PDB file of C-alpha atoms in Angstrom:
ATOM      1  CA  MET A   2       0.029   0.011  -0.057  1.00  0.00           C
ATOM      2  CA  LYS A   3       1.366   3.246  -0.965  1.00  0.00           C
ATOM      3  CA  LEU A   4       0.714   6.497   1.012  1.00  0.00           C
ATOM      4  CA  ARG A   5      -0.200   9.687  -1.010  1.00  0.00           C
ATOM      5  CA  ALA A   6       1.905  12.737  -0.399  1.00  0.00           C
ATOM      6  CA  LEU A   7       0.139  15.580   1.340  1.00  0.00           C
ATOM      7  CA  LYS A   8      -0.753  18.259  -1.235  1.00  0.00           C
ATOM      8  CA  GLN A   9      -2.171  20.831   1.208  1.00  0.00           C
ATOM      9  CA  LYS A  10       0.665  21.050   3.784  1.00  0.00           C
ATOM     10  CA  THR A  11       0.278  24.731   4.238  1.00  0.00           C
ATOM     11  CA  SER A  12      -3.452  24.615   4.954  1.00  0.00           C
ATOM     12  CA  ALA A  13      -2.864  21.741   7.298  1.00  0.00           C
ATOM     13  CA  ALA A  14      -0.189  23.836   9.172  1.00  0.00           C
ATOM     14  CA  TRP A  15      -2.527  26.883   9.497  1.00  0.00           C
ATOM     15  CA  LEU A  16      -5.383  24.701  10.696  1.00  0.00           C
ATOM     16  CA  SER A  17      -3.075  23.100  13.359  1.00  0.00           C
ATOM     17  CA  ALA A  18      -1.897  26.522  14.483  1.00  0.00           C
ATOM     18  CA  ALA A  19      -5.372  27.837  14.769  1.00  0.00           C
ATOM     19  CA  LEU A  20      -6.548  24.844  16.845  1.00  0.00           C
ATOM     20  CA  VAL A  21      -3.572  25.285  19.223  1.00  0.00           C
ATOM     21  CA  CYS A  22      -4.022  29.093  19.533  1.00  0.00           C
ATOM     22  CA  ILE A  23      -7.862  29.432  19.877  1.00  0.00           C
ATOM     23  CA  PRO A  24      -8.119  28.183  23.439  1.00  0.00           C
ATOM     24  CA  ALA A  25      -5.536  30.907  24.518  1.00  0.00           C
ATOM     25  CA  ILE A  26      -7.609  33.740  23.257  1.00  0.00           C
ATOM     26  CA  PRO A  27     -10.082  33.948  26.330  1.00  0.00           C
ATOM     27  CA  VAL A  28      -7.177  33.524  28.740  1.00  0.00           C
ATOM     28  CA  THR A  29      -5.239  36.361  27.011  1.00  0.00           C
ATOM     29  CA  LEU A  30      -8.355  38.638  26.972  1.00  0.00           C
ATOM     30  CA  ALA A  31      -9.018  37.956  30.601  1.00  0.00           C
ATOM     31  CA  GLN A  32      -5.608  39.042  31.539  1.00  0.00           C
ATOM     32  CA  LEU A  33      -5.917  42.257  29.490  1.00  0.00           C
ATOM     33  CA  ALA A  34      -9.238  43.166  31.129  1.00  0.00           C
ATOM     34  CA  PRO A  35      -8.909  45.963  33.672  1.00  0.00           C
ATOM     35  CA  GLN A  36      -8.985  44.713  37.325  1.00  0.00           C
ATOM     36  CA  PRO A  37     -10.886  46.617  39.944  1.00  0.00           C
ATOM     37  CA  ALA A  38      -8.645  48.929  41.961  1.00  0.00           C
ATOM     38  CA  TRP A  39      -7.575  48.187  45.555  1.00  0.00           C
ATOM     39  CA  GLU A  40      -8.773  50.855  47.916  1.00  0.00           C
ATOM     40  CA  ARG A  41      -8.037  51.196  51.675  1.00  0.00           C
ATOM     41  CA  THR A  42     -10.970  50.824  54.036  1.00  0.00           C
ATOM     42  CA  SER A  43     -11.640  53.236  56.825  1.00  0.00           C
ATOM     43  CA  ASP A  44     -14.101  53.796  59.726  1.00  0.00           C
ATOM     44  CA  GLY A  45     -17.764  53.888  58.628  1.00  0.00           C
ATOM     45  CA  ASP A  46     -17.149  51.975  55.255  1.00  0.00           C
ATOM     46  CA  LEU A  47     -19.912  49.661  54.219  1.00  0.00           C
ATOM     47  CA  ALA A  48     -19.415  46.987  51.401  1.00  0.00           C
ATOM     48  CA  THR A  49     -22.386  45.886  49.337  1.00  0.00           C
ATOM     49  CA  ILE A  50     -22.398  42.878  47.027  1.00  0.00           C
ATOM     50  CA  THR A  51     -25.275  41.626  44.850  1.00  0.00           C
ATOM     51  CA  SER A  52     -26.189  38.225  43.505  1.00  0.00           C
ATOM     52  CA  ASP A  53     -27.227  37.686  39.947  1.00  0.00           C
ATOM     53  CA  SER A  54     -30.883  37.824  40.857  1.00  0.00           C
ATOM     54  CA  GLY A  55     -30.485  41.098  42.728  1.00  0.00           C
ATOM     55  CA  ALA A  56     -30.393  39.987  46.275  1.00  0.00           C
ATOM     56  CA  ALA A  57     -27.886  42.001  48.065  1.00  0.00           C
ATOM     57  CA  ILE A  58     -26.011  42.141  51.504  1.00  0.00           C
ATOM     58  CA  SER A  59     -23.986  44.803  53.074  1.00  0.00           C
ATOM     59  CA  PHE A  60     -21.211  44.427  55.727  1.00  0.00           C
ATOM     60  CA  VAL A  61     -18.615  46.471  57.602  1.00  0.00           C
ATOM     61  CA  PRO A  62     -15.064  45.481  56.371  1.00  0.00           C
ATOM     62  CA  PRO A  63     -12.078  45.565  58.741  1.00  0.00           C
ATOM     63  CA  ARG A  64     -10.486  49.054  59.090  1.00  0.00           C
ATOM     64  CA  HIS A  65      -7.233  49.897  57.204  1.00  0.00           C
ATOM     65  CA  TRP A  66      -7.330  46.749  54.918  1.00  0.00           C
ATOM     66  CA  GLU A  67      -7.196  47.035  51.159  1.00  0.00           C
ATOM     67  CA  ALA A  68     -10.464  46.094  49.394  1.00  0.00           C
ATOM     68  CA  GLN A  69     -11.154  45.061  45.802  1.00  0.00           C
ATOM     69  CA  GLN A  70     -14.804  44.697  44.757  1.00  0.00           C
ATOM     70  CA  THR A  71     -16.748  43.173  41.940  1.00  0.00           C
ATOM     71  CA  ALA A  72     -20.628  43.078  41.805  1.00  0.00           C
ATOM     72  CA  SER A  73     -20.726  39.806  43.877  1.00  0.00           C
ATOM     73  CA  THR A  74     -17.468  39.613  45.704  1.00  0.00           C
ATOM     74  CA  VAL A  75     -15.258  41.663  47.904  1.00  0.00           C
ATOM     75  CA  THR A  76     -11.638  40.666  48.453  1.00  0.00           C
ATOM     76  CA  LEU A  77      -9.914  42.170  51.495  1.00  0.00           C
ATOM     77  CA  ARG A  78      -6.201  42.034  52.103  1.00  0.00           C
ATOM     78  CA  SER A  79      -3.680  43.001  54.729  1.00  0.00           C
ATOM     79  CA  GLY A  80      -0.140  41.746  54.004  1.00  0.00           C
ATOM     80  CA  HIS A  81      -0.588  37.985  53.293  1.00  0.00           C
ATOM     81  CA  ARG A  82      -3.881  37.758  54.949  1.00  0.00           C
ATOM     82  CA  ARG A  83      -7.115  37.652  52.923  1.00  0.00           C
ATOM     83  CA  ILE A  84     -10.805  37.738  53.572  1.00  0.00           C
ATOM     84  CA  VAL A  85     -13.274  37.032  50.709  1.00  0.00           C
ATOM     85  CA  VAL A  86     -16.910  37.639  50.942  1.00  0.00           C
ATOM     86  CA  GLU A  87     -19.134  36.398  48.107  1.00  0.00           C
ATOM     87  CA  ILE A  88     -22.723  35.988  47.424  1.00  0.00           C
ATOM     88  CA  VAL A  89     -24.526  33.675  44.779  1.00  0.00           C
ATOM     89  CA  ASP A  90     -28.086  32.702  44.152  1.00  0.00           C
ATOM     90  CA  ARG A  91     -29.150  29.471  45.937  1.00  0.00           C
ATOM     91  CA  GLY A  92     -30.569  26.606  44.074  1.00  0.00           C
ATOM     92  CA  GLU A  93     -33.586  24.495  45.140  1.00  0.00           C
ATOM     93  CA  GLY A  94     -31.588  21.795  46.846  1.00  0.00           C
ATOM     94  CA  ASP A  95     -31.002  20.842  50.465  1.00  0.00           C
ATOM     95  CA  PRO A  96     -29.123  23.538  52.397  1.00  0.00           C
ATOM     96  CA  LYS A  97     -26.531  20.927  53.681  1.00  0.00           C
ATOM     97  CA  VAL A  98     -25.842  19.615  50.130  1.00  0.00           C
ATOM     98  CA  GLU A  99     -25.402  23.181  48.842  1.00  0.00           C
ATOM     99  CA  ALA A 100     -22.923  23.872  51.509  1.00  0.00           C
ATOM    100  CA  GLU A 101     -21.018  20.716  50.785  1.00  0.00           C
ATOM    101  CA  ARG A 102     -20.927  21.711  47.200  1.00  0.00           C
ATOM    102  CA  ILE A 103     -19.251  24.908  47.945  1.00  0.00           C
ATOM    103  CA  LEU A 104     -16.486  23.106  49.872  1.00  0.00           C
ATOM    104  CA  ARG A 105     -16.036  20.700  46.852  1.00  0.00           C
ATOM    105  CA  LEU A 106     -15.183  23.548  44.714  1.00  0.00           C
ATOM    106  CA  ASP A 107     -12.301  24.355  47.195  1.00  0.00           C
ATOM    107  CA  ARG A 108     -10.931  20.871  46.750  1.00  0.00           C
ATOM    108  CA  ILE A 109     -11.074  21.125  43.040  1.00  0.00           C
ATOM    109  CA  GLY A 110      -9.044  24.375  43.431  1.00  0.00           C
ATOM    110  CA  GLY A 111      -6.353  22.593  45.513  1.00  0.00           C
ATOM    111  CA  ILE A 112      -7.586  23.746  48.893  1.00  0.00           C
ATOM    112  CA  ALA A 113      -8.299  21.225  51.640  1.00  0.00           C
ATOM    113  CA  SER A 114     -11.374  22.282  53.379  1.00  0.00           C
ATOM    114  CA  GLY A 115     -13.930  20.700  55.621  1.00  0.00           C
ATOM    115  CA  PHE A 116     -16.773  21.469  58.188  1.00  0.00           C
ATOM    116  CA  ASP A 117     -15.524  21.841  61.787  1.00  0.00           C
ATOM    117  CA  GLY A 118     -18.815  21.229  63.546  1.00  0.00           C
ATOM    118  CA  GLY A 119     -19.557  24.862  64.297  1.00  0.00           C
ATOM    119  CA  SER A 120     -22.375  27.031  63.082  1.00  0.00           C
ATOM    120  CA  VAL A 121     -23.032  30.714  62.811  1.00  0.00           C
ATOM    121  CA  SER A 122     -25.975  32.968  62.129  1.00  0.00           C
ATOM    122  CA  VAL A 123     -26.491  36.414  61.161  1.00  0.00           C
ATOM    123  CA  PRO A 124     -28.418  38.546  63.827  1.00  0.00           C
ATOM    124  CA  ASP A 125     -31.891  39.641  62.674  1.00  0.00           C
ATOM    125  CA  SER A 126     -31.585  37.500  59.563  1.00  0.00           C
ATOM    126  CA  ASP A 127     -32.282  34.022  58.164  1.00  0.00           C
ATOM    127  CA  LEU A 128     -28.801  33.632  56.983  1.00  0.00           C
ATOM    128  CA  SER A 129     -27.032  30.873  58.986  1.00  0.00           C
ATOM    129  CA  GLY A 130     -24.904  27.817  58.211  1.00  0.00           C
ATOM    130  CA  PRO A 131     -21.839  25.794  59.101  1.00  0.00           C
ATOM    131  CA  THR A 132     -18.299  26.883  59.767  1.00  0.00           C
ATOM    132  CA  CYS A 133     -15.368  25.282  58.207  1.00  0.00           C
ATOM    133  CA  VAL A 134     -11.498  25.248  58.131  1.00  0.00           C
ATOM    134  CA  LEU A 135      -9.207  25.558  55.083  1.00  0.00           C
ATOM    135  CA  VAL A 136      -5.571  24.369  54.453  1.00  0.00           C
ATOM    136  CA  ALA A 137      -3.562  25.162  51.419  1.00  0.00           C
ATOM    137  CA  THR A 138       0.181  24.794  50.755  1.00  0.00           C
ATOM    138  CA  GLU A 139       1.236  28.035  52.532  1.00  0.00           C
ATOM    139  CA  TYR A 140      -2.144  29.204  54.038  1.00  0.00           C
ATOM    140  CA  THR A 141      -4.620  28.119  56.622  1.00  0.00           C
ATOM    141  CA  GLY A 142      -7.911  29.631  57.645  1.00  0.00           C
ATOM    142  CA  HIS A 143     -11.429  29.347  58.360  1.00  0.00           C
ATOM    143  CA  CYS A 144     -14.780  30.154  56.642  1.00  0.00           C
ATOM    144  CA  ALA A 145     -18.583  30.102  56.914  1.00  0.00           C
ATOM    145  CA  VAL A 146     -21.141  29.153  54.429  1.00  0.00           C
ATOM    146  CA  LEU A 147     -24.344  31.043  55.155  1.00  0.00           C
ATOM    147  CA  LEU A 148     -27.724  30.196  53.542  1.00  0.00           C
ATOM    148  CA  ASP A 149     -31.167  31.406  53.506  1.00  0.00           C
ATOM    149  CA  ASP A 150     -33.946  30.729  50.979  1.00  0.00           C
ATOM    150  CA  THR A 151     -32.570  32.781  48.257  1.00  0.00           C
ATOM    151  CA  VAL A 152     -28.704  33.123  48.503  1.00  0.00           C
ATOM    152  CA  ILE A 153     -25.435  31.584  49.730  1.00  0.00           C
ATOM    153  CA  VAL A 154     -22.894  33.934  51.309  1.00  0.00           C
ATOM    154  CA  ARG A 155     -19.492  32.447  51.653  1.00  0.00           C
ATOM    155  CA  ILE A 156     -16.918  34.099  53.986  1.00  0.00           C
ATOM    156  CA  THR A 157     -13.368  32.941  53.810  1.00  0.00           C
ATOM    157  CA  SER A 158     -10.356  34.188  55.832  1.00  0.00           C
ATOM    158  CA  ILE A 159      -6.732  32.831  55.252  1.00  0.00           C
ATOM    159  CA  GLY A 160      -3.410  33.691  56.541  1.00  0.00           C
ATOM    160  CA  THR A 161       0.067  32.360  57.064  1.00  0.00           C
ATOM    161  CA  ALA A 162       1.798  30.866  60.175  1.00  0.00           C
ATOM    162  CA  GLU A 163       3.340  34.237  60.894  1.00  0.00           C
ATOM    163  CA  ARG A 164       0.127  36.217  60.134  1.00  0.00           C
ATOM    164  CA  PRO A 165      -2.807  33.873  61.066  1.00  0.00           C
ATOM    165  CA  ALA A 166      -6.245  34.281  59.432  1.00  0.00           C
ATOM    166  CA  ALA A 167      -8.362  37.228  60.756  1.00  0.00           C
ATOM    167  CA  PRO A 168     -11.498  36.394  62.604  1.00  0.00           C
ATOM    168  CA  ILE A 169     -14.802  36.605  60.514  1.00  0.00           C
ATOM    169  CA  ASP A 170     -17.129  37.022  63.534  1.00  0.00           C
ATOM    170  CA  SER A 171     -17.309  40.864  63.079  1.00  0.00           C
ATOM    171  CA  ILE A 172     -18.144  40.623  59.487  1.00  0.00           C
ATOM    172  CA  ILE A 173     -20.874  38.039  60.129  1.00  0.00           C
ATOM    173  CA  ALA A 174     -22.370  40.161  62.899  1.00  0.00           C
ATOM    174  CA  SER A 175     -22.414  43.248  60.578  1.00  0.00           C
ATOM    175  CA  ILE A 176     -24.116  41.664  57.755  1.00  0.00           C
ATOM    176  CA  SER A 177     -27.466  43.215  56.723  1.00  0.00           C
ATOM    177  CA  GLU A 178     -29.727  41.961  53.889  1.00  0.00           C
ATOM    178  CA  ASN A 179     -30.856  44.536  51.369  1.00  0.00           C
ATOM    179  CA  SER A 180     -34.008  44.413  49.278  1.00  0.00           C
ATOM    180  CA  ALA A 181     -33.610  42.969  45.729  1.00  0.00           C
ATOM    181  CA  SER A 182     -33.025  45.744  43.112  1.00  0.00           C
TER     182      SER A 182
END
């Protein structure tokens, strides 16, 4: 059996190059997109985040930290310490299963996380849920997964051995739910 010589080598080369390069386009564009600025927090600041359906919460961030905010997430940093507060719409499933799903996402991202048996609730609100611990290569921390009938609020705090994770109790205590837009 005799193989025929490729007659369209140039076209095949261009097609191969396109197939290799196309997946890199979204990654490149994401890196070029402007990132929200970091702003220093001060007394009296109030951060507000909103889920896709318009459910919103507000909370008081720690003083003198730097904050970076998107519509549904606030990231706070102070040196190597980080606190992330995020809100998403809740599905119709069992609250315990929903909370476990959130921790599974950590594991996919390379962070060992698990519930520690504790629970927290937001004063004057239906938001409540389990507390958890996080361990990554250089970081450790704690978190809470708060749920009500409409949203899930995830609060994560991480730090290093030299600068342990900041407590999240004051953030939880300061949360207030806002009316949907």
